Amino acid sequence: MSATVLSLRGATKRFGGLVAVNGIDFDVTEHEVMGLIGPNGSGKSTTLNLISGALKPTAGSITLHGTEIAGLAPQEINRKGVARTFQLVRMLPSMSVLDNVMAGAVFGHRRAWGQAARDKAMALLDRVGLSGRANNRIGELTYIDTKRVELARVLACDPRILLLDEWLAGLNPSELETGITLIKSLRDEGRTIILVEHVMDAIRSLCDRCVVMTSGTKIAEGTPAEVLNDPEVIRAYLGDDDA
Amino acid sequence: MNLSRDDIPALAFSALLLGLAAMLPLTGSSYWMGIGLSIAMFTVLSTSWALFSGPTHYISLATAAFFGLGTYTVGLGFESLPFWLLIIIAAAIGAALAGIVGLATLRLSGVYFVIFTLGLAELVRQLTTWVQNLTGQRGFYVLTDIGETEIYLMLVGLAALVFLTGWLIGRSRLGFALRIIGDDEEVARHSGINTARAKVLLFMVSGLVAAATGAILAPRYVYIEPSLAFSPILSFQVVIMALLGGPGRLWGPLVGVIPFTFLWEAISSSFPNQTTLVLGIAFLVIVYALPRGFVGLIEDGRHRLRAREGYA
Ligand SMILES: Nc1ncnc2c1ncn2[C@@H]1O[C@H](COP(=O)(O)OP(=O)(O)OP(=O)(O)O)[C@@H](O)[C@H]1O
Ligand SMILES: [Mg+2]
């Protein structure tokens, strides 16, 4: 049994009267890919926001290697080795592709500066399939390429835990295959990944385990095969009529 | 430190310009000294203002508060302490006030920050007036043997320091952090940047420089009172000149300060009652016609030139 790196206990987020995340518990084990799935609006992104520090939990605890991180600022959590992509891609529009990636390398979990940061960024651009685009402006990129830049930026701080919010959404079948291979390679080099995803193929081929949420509550946890055959999960996805 | 091939000519050129600026007193013309003093003063104020506001896009209208505190520091202390020490004390007060204000307000988003800084300048002015009324004074005399030439040379020296600081920040991790913050603060935070610290530090630099400028200029006013030292129009002039030049480049504000100073000089001698109107019109023109200032025009021109060469 490998070590638990991240655990949520009773993690809760309220927006006024709406409970977006309602007392969620789960553990993430080192080197695993954990899927966080559920219908639209079920609270997946909000859960990632709680882990990354973008939002402070209303209640509950989040521990990283046994240390409480709930309520810390995002930069503090990032420096502990947790990095994320955003569901709506976030770029630094006034900067070159290279500078966008370097932004991740300079201040984060592992810090580099000058030529070292540049080399690291260049290597990551190669890795995400953007060789030769270093000097492009962000406005010249396709949507998919901005997703690649964002992943490269996130990888530039060498995170131990990677939070991917629908990073594979919007890719065409061949891009999807490349994307899945890339994420597998990230796990193989020892990173722990939490993957929020709607693409079932990706969930089946990537996730070791999944947590399923509806309306802010966890309704199932297990291997992809287990949870995707769970009648309650099917009901949550398809509505009561189809169960 | 390693200098790139472009840095050496740029540094040499800046040193040459500063050297030329320092020779202005040799002309012996009081008109040119007046213009020179204005240009030097606003170059220092606008450039240091833009060090903070250029990358972060936070518009501060607190310049007058820092400037006035600097002037008052000299006004209160010139009889007991040496002038150079008073400048340093003023700078420290400016940095400290900016630090406190920054910590309290830089969490505020754009519009609230503007209003707060404007309010701050007004508050400091009212407080000073109130304290002076208690003591029964309206203002006081600053009688020193420091002349226009010395003041001018000190401002040119301060300008050199500001440019050097800006250049060093631009090459540093702090400068890179500020550019990231300006583009997307959420990305900055999630990339490990302590955004509050970076913003407060730069705001302190601009507060420090404005207070030092006020201190250096105090002997020139001879008699200082709150409405002069904390004149709110100063804050607006600094913003307008920086925006006219373009706050995105270190040399941008300078490109705005020079033409604006001549324009201002001409207007205030021919139509002394219409200066505020001119300020308003200048502001509208900048916002509508030159959103990125002269720097934007220059860079677009260069871009077009390069594109044309590319096709040739
Ligand atoms: N900042 C916010 N303020 C108010 N309500 C919010 C906020 N963020 C999310 N919500 C609400 O919380 C609920 C959960 O949203 P969340 O984005 O976490 O869902 P999700 O599972 O990521 O959905 P999707 O699959 O569509 O991305 C939704 O009802 C959403 O409208
Ligand atoms: Mg979401």
Coordinates of C-alpha atoms and ligand atoms in Angstrom, one line a residue:
Chain A
M1 CA 0.0 0.0 0.0
S2 CA 1.5 3.3 -1.1
A3 CA 1.4 6.5 0.9
T4 CA -1.6 8.9 0.9
V5 CA -0.5 12.3 -0.4
L6 CA -3.7 14.2 -0.2
S7 CA -6.8 13.8 1.8
L8 CA -10.1 15.6 2.0
R9 CA -12.3 15.3 5.1
G10 CA -15.7 16.9 5.1
A11 CA -14.5 19.5 2.6
T12 CA -17.4 21.9 2.1
K13 CA -17.9 25.0 0.0
R14 CA -21.1 27.2 0.2
F15 CA -21.9 30.0 -2.2
G16 CA -24.6 31.8 -0.3
G17 CA -27.4 29.3 -0.1
L18 CA -25.9 26.9 -2.7
V19 CA -23.8 24.1 -1.3
A20 CA -21.4 23.5 -4.2
V21 CA -19.3 20.9 -2.3
N22 CA -20.9 19.1 0.5
G23 CA -18.7 17.3 3.0
I24 CA -16.5 15.5 0.5
D25 CA -14.1 12.8 1.8
F26 CA -11.4 11.1 -0.3
D27 CA -7.8 10.2 -0.3
V28 CA -5.3 10.3 -3.1
T29 CA -2.4 7.8 -3.1
E30 CA 1.0 8.6 -4.4
H31 CA 1.6 8.1 -8.2
E32 CA -2.0 7.4 -8.9
V33 CA -4.4 9.0 -11.4
M34 CA -7.6 9.8 -9.6
G35 CA -10.6 10.7 -11.7
L36 CA -13.1 13.2 -10.3
I37 CA -16.2 12.8 -12.4
G38 CA -19.9 13.8 -12.3
P39 CA -22.5 15.6 -14.2
N40 CA -22.3 19.4 -15.0
G41 CA -22.5 21.6 -12.0
S42 CA -21.8 18.7 -9.6
G43 CA -18.9 20.6 -7.9
K44 CA -15.8 19.1 -9.5
S45 CA -14.1 22.4 -10.4
T46 CA -15.1 23.8 -7.0
T47 CA -13.3 20.8 -5.4
L48 CA -10.2 21.5 -7.4
N49 CA -10.4 25.2 -6.4
L50 CA -10.5 24.2 -2.7
I51 CA -7.4 22.0 -3.2
S52 CA -5.4 24.6 -5.2
G53 CA -6.4 27.4 -2.8
A54 CA -8.3 29.4 -5.4
L55 CA -11.3 29.2 -2.9
K56 CA -11.2 28.8 0.8
P57 CA -13.3 25.9 2.1
T58 CA -16.3 26.9 4.2
A59 CA -15.6 23.8 6.4
G60 CA -13.6 20.7 6.5
S61 CA -9.9 19.8 6.2
I62 CA -7.5 19.2 3.3
T63 CA -4.2 17.7 4.2
L64 CA -1.1 17.3 2.0
H65 CA 1.3 14.7 3.4
G66 CA -0.4 15.1 6.7
T67 CA -0.1 18.9 6.8
E68 CA -3.3 21.1 6.8
I69 CA -3.5 23.2 3.6
A70 CA -7.1 24.2 3.7
G71 CA -7.4 28.0 3.5
L72 CA -3.7 28.6 2.5
A73 CA -3.1 31.0 -0.4
P74 CA -2.7 29.5 -3.8
Q75 CA 1.0 30.5 -4.0
E76 CA 1.7 28.7 -0.8
I77 CA 0.0 25.6 -2.0
N78 CA 1.7 25.8 -5.3
R79 CA 5.1 26.1 -3.6
K80 CA 4.3 22.8 -1.8
G81 CA 4.2 21.1 -5.2
V82 CA 0.5 21.3 -6.2
A83 CA -0.2 22.8 -9.7
R84 CA -3.3 23.1 -11.8
T85 CA -4.8 23.9 -15.2
F86 CA -8.0 25.8 -15.4
Q87 CA -11.3 24.6 -17.0
L88 CA -11.3 27.9 -18.9
V89 CA -7.8 28.2 -20.1
R90 CA -5.8 31.0 -18.6
M91 CA -3.0 32.6 -20.6
L92 CA -0.7 35.6 -20.2
P93 CA -1.8 37.3 -23.4
S94 CA 0.9 40.0 -23.5
M95 CA 3.7 37.6 -23.4
S96 CA 5.3 35.1 -25.8
V97 CA 4.6 31.4 -25.6
L98 CA 8.1 30.9 -24.0
D99 CA 7.4 33.5 -21.3
N100 CA 4.1 31.9 -20.5
V101 CA 5.8 28.7 -19.8
M102 CA 8.7 30.3 -17.9
A103 CA 6.1 31.9 -15.6
G104 CA 5.6 28.4 -14.2
A105 CA 9.3 27.7 -13.8
V106 CA 10.4 30.8 -12.0
F107 CA 8.4 31.1 -8.8
G108 CA 6.8 27.7 -8.1
H109 CA 7.7 24.5 -6.4
R110 CA 11.1 24.2 -8.1
R111 CA 12.6 27.5 -9.0
A112 CA 14.8 28.4 -11.9
W113 CA 15.8 31.7 -13.4
G114 CA 17.5 32.9 -16.5
Q115 CA 19.0 30.3 -18.9
A116 CA 18.0 27.4 -16.7
A117 CA 14.3 28.5 -16.7
R118 CA 14.5 29.1 -20.5
D119 CA 15.9 25.6 -21.1
K120 CA 13.3 24.0 -18.9
A121 CA 10.5 25.9 -20.7
M122 CA 11.9 24.9 -24.1
A123 CA 12.1 21.3 -23.1
L124 CA 8.5 21.4 -21.9
L125 CA 7.3 23.0 -25.2
D126 CA 8.8 20.1 -27.0
R127 CA 7.1 17.7 -24.7
V128 CA 3.6 19.1 -25.2
G129 CA 4.1 19.3 -29.0
L130 CA 4.9 23.0 -29.5
S131 CA 8.5 22.9 -30.6
G132 CA 9.3 25.9 -32.7
R133 CA 6.4 28.0 -31.3
A134 CA 8.4 29.6 -28.4
N135 CA 8.4 33.1 -29.9
N136 CA 4.8 33.1 -31.1
R137 CA 2.3 35.4 -29.4
I138 CA -0.6 33.9 -27.5
G139 CA -3.1 35.4 -30.0
E140 CA -1.6 33.4 -32.8
L141 CA -2.4 30.0 -31.2
T142 CA -5.3 27.7 -31.7
Y143 CA -7.5 26.9 -28.7
I144 CA -5.8 23.5 -28.4
D145 CA -2.4 25.0 -28.5
T146 CA -3.3 27.3 -25.6
K147 CA -4.2 24.2 -23.6
R148 CA -0.8 22.8 -24.4
V149 CA 0.9 26.0 -23.3
E150 CA -1.0 26.0 -20.1
L151 CA 0.0 22.4 -19.4
A152 CA 3.6 23.2 -20.1
R153 CA 3.4 26.2 -17.7
V154 CA 2.0 24.0 -15.0
L155 CA 4.6 21.3 -15.5
A156 CA 7.4 24.0 -15.4
C157 CA 7.2 24.1 -11.6
D158 CA 7.7 20.4 -11.5
P159 CA 4.5 19.6 -9.4
R160 CA 4.2 16.5 -7.4
I161 CA 0.4 16.7 -7.6
L162 CA -1.2 17.8 -10.8
L163 CA -4.8 19.0 -11.0
L164 CA -6.2 18.8 -14.5
D165 CA -9.7 20.4 -15.0
E166 CA -11.1 19.0 -18.3
W167 CA -7.7 19.4 -20.0
L168 CA -8.8 16.8 -22.6
A169 CA -12.1 18.5 -23.4
G170 CA -12.4 19.8 -27.0
L171 CA -9.6 17.6 -28.4
N172 CA -10.2 15.7 -31.7
P173 CA -9.7 11.9 -31.6
S174 CA -6.1 12.0 -32.7
E175 CA -5.2 14.8 -30.3
L176 CA -7.1 13.0 -27.6
E177 CA -4.8 10.0 -28.1
T178 CA -1.7 12.1 -27.9
G179 CA -3.1 13.8 -24.8
I180 CA -3.8 10.5 -23.0
T181 CA -0.3 9.3 -23.8
L182 CA 1.1 12.5 -22.4
I183 CA -0.8 12.2 -19.2
K184 CA 0.2 8.6 -18.8
S185 CA 3.8 9.7 -19.2
L186 CA 3.4 12.2 -16.5
R187 CA 2.1 9.5 -14.1
D188 CA 4.9 7.2 -15.1
E189 CA 7.5 9.8 -14.0
G190 CA 6.0 9.7 -10.6
R191 CA 3.4 12.5 -10.5
T192 CA 0.1 12.1 -8.7
I193 CA -2.8 13.4 -10.8
I194 CA -6.3 14.4 -10.1
L195 CA -8.2 14.4 -13.3
V196 CA -11.6 16.1 -13.8
E197 CA -13.0 14.7 -17.0
H198 CA -16.1 14.0 -19.0
V199 CA -14.4 12.0 -21.8
M200 CA -15.2 8.4 -20.8
D201 CA -12.4 6.9 -22.9
A202 CA -9.9 9.0 -21.1
I203 CA -11.3 8.0 -17.7
R204 CA -11.2 4.3 -18.6
S205 CA -7.7 4.3 -19.9
L206 CA -6.1 6.7 -17.4
C207 CA -7.7 6.5 -14.0
D208 CA -6.7 4.1 -11.3
R209 CA -9.6 5.2 -9.2
C210 CA -12.6 7.5 -9.5
V211 CA -14.7 9.6 -7.2
V212 CA -18.1 10.4 -8.5
M213 CA -20.0 13.5 -7.4
T214 CA -23.5 14.8 -7.9
S215 CA -24.8 18.0 -6.5
G216 CA -21.7 18.5 -4.4
T217 CA -21.9 15.0 -2.7
K218 CA -19.7 12.0 -3.3
I219 CA -21.9 9.1 -4.4
A220 CA -19.4 6.5 -5.4
E221 CA -15.7 5.6 -5.3
G222 CA -13.7 2.8 -7.0
T223 CA -12.1 1.7 -10.2
P224 CA -13.5 3.1 -13.4
A225 CA -15.2 -0.2 -14.2
E226 CA -16.8 -0.4 -10.8
V227 CA -18.2 3.2 -10.6
L228 CA -19.3 3.3 -14.3
N229 CA -21.4 0.2 -13.7
D230 CA -22.8 1.5 -10.4
P231 CA -26.6 2.0 -10.8
E232 CA -26.6 5.1 -8.7
V233 CA -23.9 6.6 -10.9
I234 CA -25.8 5.8 -14.0
R235 CA -28.9 7.3 -12.5
A236 CA -26.9 10.5 -11.7
Y237 CA -25.6 10.8 -15.2
L238 CA -28.7 9.9 -17.1
G239 CA -31.6 10.9 -14.8
D240 CA -34.0 8.6 -13.0
D241 CA -36.0 7.5 -16.1
D242 CA -33.1 5.5 -17.7
A243 CA -32.0 3.6 -14.6
Chain B
M1 CA 25.4 40.5 -13.8
N2 CA 25.5 39.8 -17.5
L3 CA 24.6 42.5 -20.0
S4 CA 23.2 41.6 -23.3
R5 CA 24.4 43.2 -26.6
D6 CA 21.5 45.6 -26.6
D7 CA 22.0 46.8 -23.1
I8 CA 25.4 48.5 -23.5
P9 CA 24.3 51.0 -26.2
A10 CA 21.0 51.7 -24.3
L11 CA 22.9 52.3 -21.1
A12 CA 25.5 54.5 -22.8
F13 CA 22.7 56.5 -24.6
S14 CA 20.9 57.0 -21.3
A15 CA 24.1 58.2 -19.6
L16 CA 24.7 60.6 -22.4
L17 CA 21.1 62.0 -22.1
L18 CA 21.5 62.4 -18.4
G19 CA 24.8 64.1 -18.9
L20 CA 23.3 66.6 -21.3
A21 CA 20.3 67.2 -19.0
A22 CA 22.8 68.0 -16.2
M23 CA 24.4 70.7 -18.3
L24 CA 21.1 72.7 -18.7
P25 CA 22.1 75.2 -15.9
L26 CA 25.0 76.3 -18.1
T27 CA 22.5 78.0 -20.4
G28 CA 21.9 80.5 -17.6
S29 CA 18.3 81.0 -18.9
S30 CA 15.7 81.2 -16.2
Y31 CA 13.0 80.2 -18.7
W32 CA 14.8 77.0 -19.6
M33 CA 15.6 76.3 -15.9
G34 CA 11.9 76.5 -15.1
I35 CA 11.0 74.1 -17.9
G36 CA 13.9 71.9 -17.0
L37 CA 12.8 71.7 -13.4
S38 CA 9.2 70.8 -14.4
I39 CA 10.5 68.1 -16.8
A40 CA 12.9 66.7 -14.2
M41 CA 10.2 66.6 -11.5
F42 CA 7.5 65.0 -13.6
T43 CA 10.0 62.6 -15.2
V44 CA 10.8 61.3 -11.7
L45 CA 7.2 61.2 -10.6
S46 CA 5.7 59.7 -13.7
T47 CA 8.4 57.1 -14.2
S48 CA 8.3 55.9 -10.6
W49 CA 4.5 55.9 -10.8
A50 CA 4.6 53.8 -13.9
L51 CA 7.0 51.3 -12.3
F52 CA 4.0 50.2 -10.2
S53 CA 1.1 51.1 -12.4
G54 CA 2.5 50.0 -15.8
P55 CA 2.6 46.3 -15.1
T56 CA -0.2 46.1 -12.5
H57 CA -2.7 48.5 -14.2
Y58 CA -3.5 49.9 -10.7
I59 CA -4.1 53.6 -11.1
S60 CA -2.8 55.5 -8.0
L61 CA -3.9 59.0 -7.3
A62 CA -1.9 59.2 -4.1
T63 CA 1.2 61.0 -5.5
A64 CA 0.2 64.3 -3.9
A65 CA 0.0 62.6 -0.5
F66 CA 3.6 61.3 -0.7
F67 CA 4.9 64.4 -2.3
G68 CA 3.3 66.7 0.3
L69 CA 4.7 64.6 3.2
G70 CA 8.1 65.0 1.7
T71 CA 7.7 68.7 1.4
Y72 CA 6.5 69.0 5.0
T73 CA 9.3 66.8 6.3
V74 CA 11.7 69.4 5.0
G75 CA 9.5 72.3 6.2
L76 CA 9.5 71.0 9.7
G77 CA 13.1 69.9 9.9
F78 CA 15.2 72.2 7.8
E79 CA 16.4 74.3 10.8
S80 CA 17.6 71.3 12.8
L81 CA 18.8 68.7 10.3
P82 CA 20.9 68.6 7.2
F83 CA 19.0 68.7 3.9
W84 CA 20.3 65.3 2.6
L85 CA 19.2 63.6 5.8
L86 CA 15.7 65.1 5.5
I87 CA 15.4 63.7 1.9
I88 CA 16.2 60.3 3.3
I89 CA 13.8 60.6 6.1
A90 CA 11.1 61.8 3.7
A91 CA 11.8 58.8 1.5
A92 CA 11.5 56.5 4.4
I93 CA 8.2 58.1 5.5
G94 CA 6.9 57.8 1.9
A95 CA 7.9 54.1 1.7
A96 CA 6.3 53.4 5.0
L97 CA 3.1 55.1 4.2
A98 CA 2.9 53.3 0.9
G99 CA 3.6 50.0 2.6
I100 CA 0.8 50.5 5.0
V101 CA -1.6 51.7 2.4
G102 CA -0.6 49.0 0.0
L103 CA -1.1 46.2 2.6
A104 CA -4.5 47.6 3.4
T105 CA -5.8 48.3 -0.2
L106 CA -4.0 46.3 -2.8
R107 CA -6.5 43.5 -2.3
L108 CA -9.1 46.0 -3.6
S109 CA -9.8 45.7 -7.3
G110 CA -9.1 48.5 -9.8
V111 CA -11.8 51.1 -9.2
Y112 CA -11.9 50.9 -5.5
F113 CA -8.1 51.3 -5.4
V114 CA -8.3 54.5 -7.5
I115 CA -10.9 56.0 -5.2
F116 CA -9.1 55.0 -2.1
T117 CA -5.8 56.6 -3.2
L118 CA -7.6 59.8 -4.1
G119 CA -9.3 59.8 -0.7
L120 CA -6.0 59.2 1.0
A121 CA -4.4 62.3 -0.6
E122 CA -7.4 64.3 0.5
L123 CA -7.3 62.8 4.0
V124 CA -3.6 63.6 4.5
R125 CA -4.2 67.2 3.3
Q126 CA -7.2 67.7 5.6
L127 CA -5.3 66.2 8.6
T128 CA -2.3 68.5 8.0
T129 CA -4.6 71.5 7.7
W130 CA -6.4 70.6 10.9
V131 CA -3.1 70.1 12.8
Q132 CA -1.9 73.5 11.5
N133 CA -5.1 75.2 12.5
L134 CA -4.6 73.8 16.1
T135 CA -1.2 75.3 16.2
G136 CA -2.5 78.5 14.7
Q137 CA -0.3 78.4 11.6
R138 CA -1.4 78.4 8.0
G139 CA 1.9 77.3 6.6
F140 CA 5.5 77.9 7.1
Y141 CA 8.6 79.3 5.5
V142 CA 11.4 77.1 4.1
L143 CA 14.3 79.4 4.0
T144 CA 17.5 77.7 2.8
D145 CA 20.4 78.7 0.7
I146 CA 19.6 75.8 -1.8
G147 CA 19.1 77.3 -5.2
E148 CA 17.3 76.2 -8.4
T149 CA 20.4 74.8 -9.9
E150 CA 21.1 72.5 -6.9
I151 CA 17.4 71.4 -6.9
Y152 CA 17.5 70.7 -10.6
L153 CA 20.7 68.6 -10.3
M154 CA 19.3 66.6 -7.4
L155 CA 16.2 65.8 -9.5
V156 CA 18.3 64.7 -12.4
G157 CA 20.3 62.5 -10.1
L158 CA 17.1 61.1 -8.7
A159 CA 15.8 60.5 -12.2
A160 CA 19.0 58.5 -12.9
L161 CA 18.4 56.4 -9.8
V162 CA 14.8 55.8 -10.8
F163 CA 15.7 54.7 -14.3
L164 CA 18.4 52.5 -12.9
T165 CA 16.0 50.9 -10.4
G166 CA 13.4 50.4 -13.1
W167 CA 15.9 48.8 -15.4
L168 CA 17.1 46.5 -12.7
I169 CA 13.5 45.6 -11.7
G170 CA 12.6 44.9 -15.3
R171 CA 15.4 42.3 -15.5
S172 CA 14.6 40.7 -12.1
R173 CA 12.2 38.0 -11.0
L174 CA 10.2 40.8 -9.3
G175 CA 9.7 42.5 -12.7
F176 CA 8.7 39.2 -14.3
A177 CA 6.3 38.6 -11.5
L178 CA 4.7 42.0 -12.0
R179 CA 4.2 41.4 -15.7
I180 CA 2.5 38.1 -14.9
I181 CA 0.3 39.8 -12.3
G182 CA -0.7 42.4 -14.8
D183 CA -1.7 39.8 -17.3
D184 CA -3.6 37.4 -15.0
E185 CA -3.4 37.6 -11.2
E186 CA -5.0 34.2 -10.8
V187 CA -2.3 32.6 -12.9
A188 CA 0.3 34.5 -10.9
R189 CA -1.0 33.2 -7.6
H190 CA -1.2 29.7 -8.9
S191 CA 2.4 29.9 -10.2
G192 CA 3.8 30.5 -6.7
I193 CA 3.9 34.3 -6.9
N194 CA 3.2 36.2 -3.7
T195 CA 1.2 38.8 -5.5
A196 CA 0.5 41.1 -2.5
R197 CA 4.2 41.3 -1.7
A198 CA 5.2 42.2 -5.2
K199 CA 2.6 44.9 -5.5
V200 CA 3.3 46.4 -2.1
L201 CA 7.0 46.5 -2.9
L202 CA 6.5 48.4 -6.1
F203 CA 4.0 50.7 -4.5
M204 CA 6.6 51.5 -1.9
V205 CA 9.1 52.4 -4.5
S206 CA 6.7 54.9 -6.1
G207 CA 5.8 56.3 -2.6
L208 CA 9.4 56.6 -1.7
V209 CA 10.4 58.5 -4.8
A210 CA 7.4 60.8 -4.7
A211 CA 8.2 61.8 -1.1
A212 CA 11.9 62.3 -1.9
T213 CA 10.8 64.5 -4.8
G214 CA 8.6 66.6 -2.6
A215 CA 11.5 67.0 -0.1
I216 CA 13.9 68.1 -2.8
L217 CA 11.5 70.7 -4.1
A218 CA 10.5 72.1 -0.8
P219 CA 13.2 74.9 -0.8
R220 CA 11.8 76.1 -4.1
Y221 CA 8.4 76.9 -2.7
V222 CA 9.8 79.1 0.1
Y223 CA 6.3 79.2 1.8
I224 CA 4.5 75.9 2.0
E225 CA 0.9 75.3 3.0
P226 CA -1.3 72.2 2.6
S227 CA -3.1 73.3 -0.6
L228 CA 0.2 73.8 -2.3
A229 CA 2.1 70.7 -1.0
F230 CA -0.8 68.3 -1.3
S231 CA -2.3 69.8 -4.5
P232 CA -4.5 67.0 -5.9
I233 CA -3.9 68.3 -9.5
L234 CA -0.3 67.0 -9.1
S235 CA -1.6 63.4 -8.9
F236 CA -3.6 63.8 -12.0
Q237 CA -0.8 65.5 -13.9
V238 CA 1.5 62.5 -13.1
V239 CA -1.1 60.0 -14.3
I240 CA -1.8 61.9 -17.5
M241 CA 1.8 62.3 -18.4
A242 CA 2.6 58.7 -17.8
L243 CA -0.4 57.5 -19.8
L244 CA 0.4 60.0 -22.6
G245 CA 3.9 58.5 -22.9
G246 CA 2.9 55.0 -22.2
P247 CA 3.4 53.3 -18.9
G248 CA 4.4 49.9 -20.4
R249 CA 8.0 51.0 -21.1
L250 CA 10.5 52.4 -18.7
W251 CA 11.2 55.4 -21.1
G252 CA 7.5 55.8 -21.9
P253 CA 6.5 58.4 -19.3
L254 CA 9.4 60.6 -20.3
V255 CA 8.0 60.7 -23.8
G256 CA 4.8 62.1 -22.3
V257 CA 6.4 64.4 -19.8
I258 CA 8.3 66.5 -22.3
P259 CA 5.5 67.6 -24.7
F260 CA 3.0 67.9 -21.9
T261 CA 5.3 70.2 -19.9
F262 CA 5.6 72.6 -22.9
L263 CA 1.9 72.5 -23.5
W264 CA 1.2 73.1 -19.8
E265 CA 3.7 76.0 -19.7
A266 CA 2.1 77.6 -22.8
I267 CA -1.5 77.2 -21.5
S268 CA -0.8 78.4 -18.0
S269 CA 0.9 81.5 -19.2
S270 CA -1.8 82.4 -21.9
F271 CA -4.9 81.0 -20.2
P272 CA -4.1 80.7 -16.5
N273 CA -7.7 80.0 -15.6
Q274 CA -8.2 77.1 -18.0
T275 CA -5.5 74.7 -16.8
T276 CA -8.0 72.2 -15.3
L277 CA -10.0 72.2 -18.5
V278 CA -6.8 71.4 -20.5
L279 CA -6.1 68.6 -18.1
G280 CA -9.5 67.2 -18.7
I281 CA -9.3 67.4 -22.4
A282 CA -5.8 65.9 -22.4
F283 CA -7.2 63.0 -20.4
L284 CA -10.1 62.4 -22.9
V285 CA -7.8 62.6 -25.9
I286 CA -5.3 60.1 -24.4
V287 CA -8.0 57.6 -23.4
Y288 CA -9.7 57.7 -26.8
A289 CA -6.9 58.4 -29.3
L290 CA -3.8 57.0 -27.6
P291 CA -4.8 54.2 -25.3
R292 CA -1.2 52.9 -25.2
G293 CA 0.4 56.3 -25.3
F294 CA 3.2 57.5 -27.6
V295 CA 4.9 54.2 -26.9
G296 CA 2.1 52.4 -28.6
L297 CA 2.3 54.6 -31.7
I298 CA 6.1 54.1 -31.9
E299 CA 5.9 50.4 -31.5
D300 CA 3.1 50.0 -34.0
G301 CA 5.2 52.1 -36.4
R302 CA 8.2 49.9 -35.9
H303 CA 6.1 46.8 -36.3
R304 CA 4.7 48.0 -39.6
L305 CA 8.2 48.9 -40.8
R306 CA 9.5 45.5 -39.9
A307 CA 6.6 43.8 -41.6
R308 CA 7.3 45.8 -44.8
E309 CA 10.9 44.9 -44.7
G310 CA 9.9 41.3 -44.3
Y311 CA 8.0 41.4 -47.6
A312 CA 10.6 43.3 -49.5
Ligands
LIG1 N1 -17.8 31.4 -7.7 C1 -19.0 30.8 -7.7 N2 -20.0 31.5 -7.1 C2 -21.3 31.0 -7.1 N3 -21.6 29.8 -7.5 C3 -20.6 29.0 -8.0 C4 -19.3 29.5 -8.1 N4 -18.5 28.5 -8.7 C5 -19.4 27.5 -8.9 N5 -20.6 27.8 -8.5 C6 -21.8 26.9 -8.5 O1 -21.4 25.7 -7.9 C7 -21.9 24.5 -8.5 C8 -20.7 23.6 -8.9 O2 -20.0 24.2 -9.9 P1 -18.6 23.6 -10.4 O3 -18.1 24.5 -11.4 O4 -17.8 23.1 -9.3 O5 -19.2 22.3 -11.2 P2 -18.5 21.3 -12.2 O6 -18.7 19.9 -11.6 O7 -17.1 21.7 -12.4 O8 -19.3 21.4 -13.5 P3 -18.8 21.4 -15.1 O9 -18.7 19.9 -15.4 O10 -19.9 22.1 -15.8 O11 -17.5 22.1 -15.1 C9 -22.6 25.1 -9.7 O12 -24.0 25.1 -9.4 C10 -22.1 26.4 -10.0 O13 -23.0 27.3 -10.5
MG2 MG -16.0 22.3 -14.0

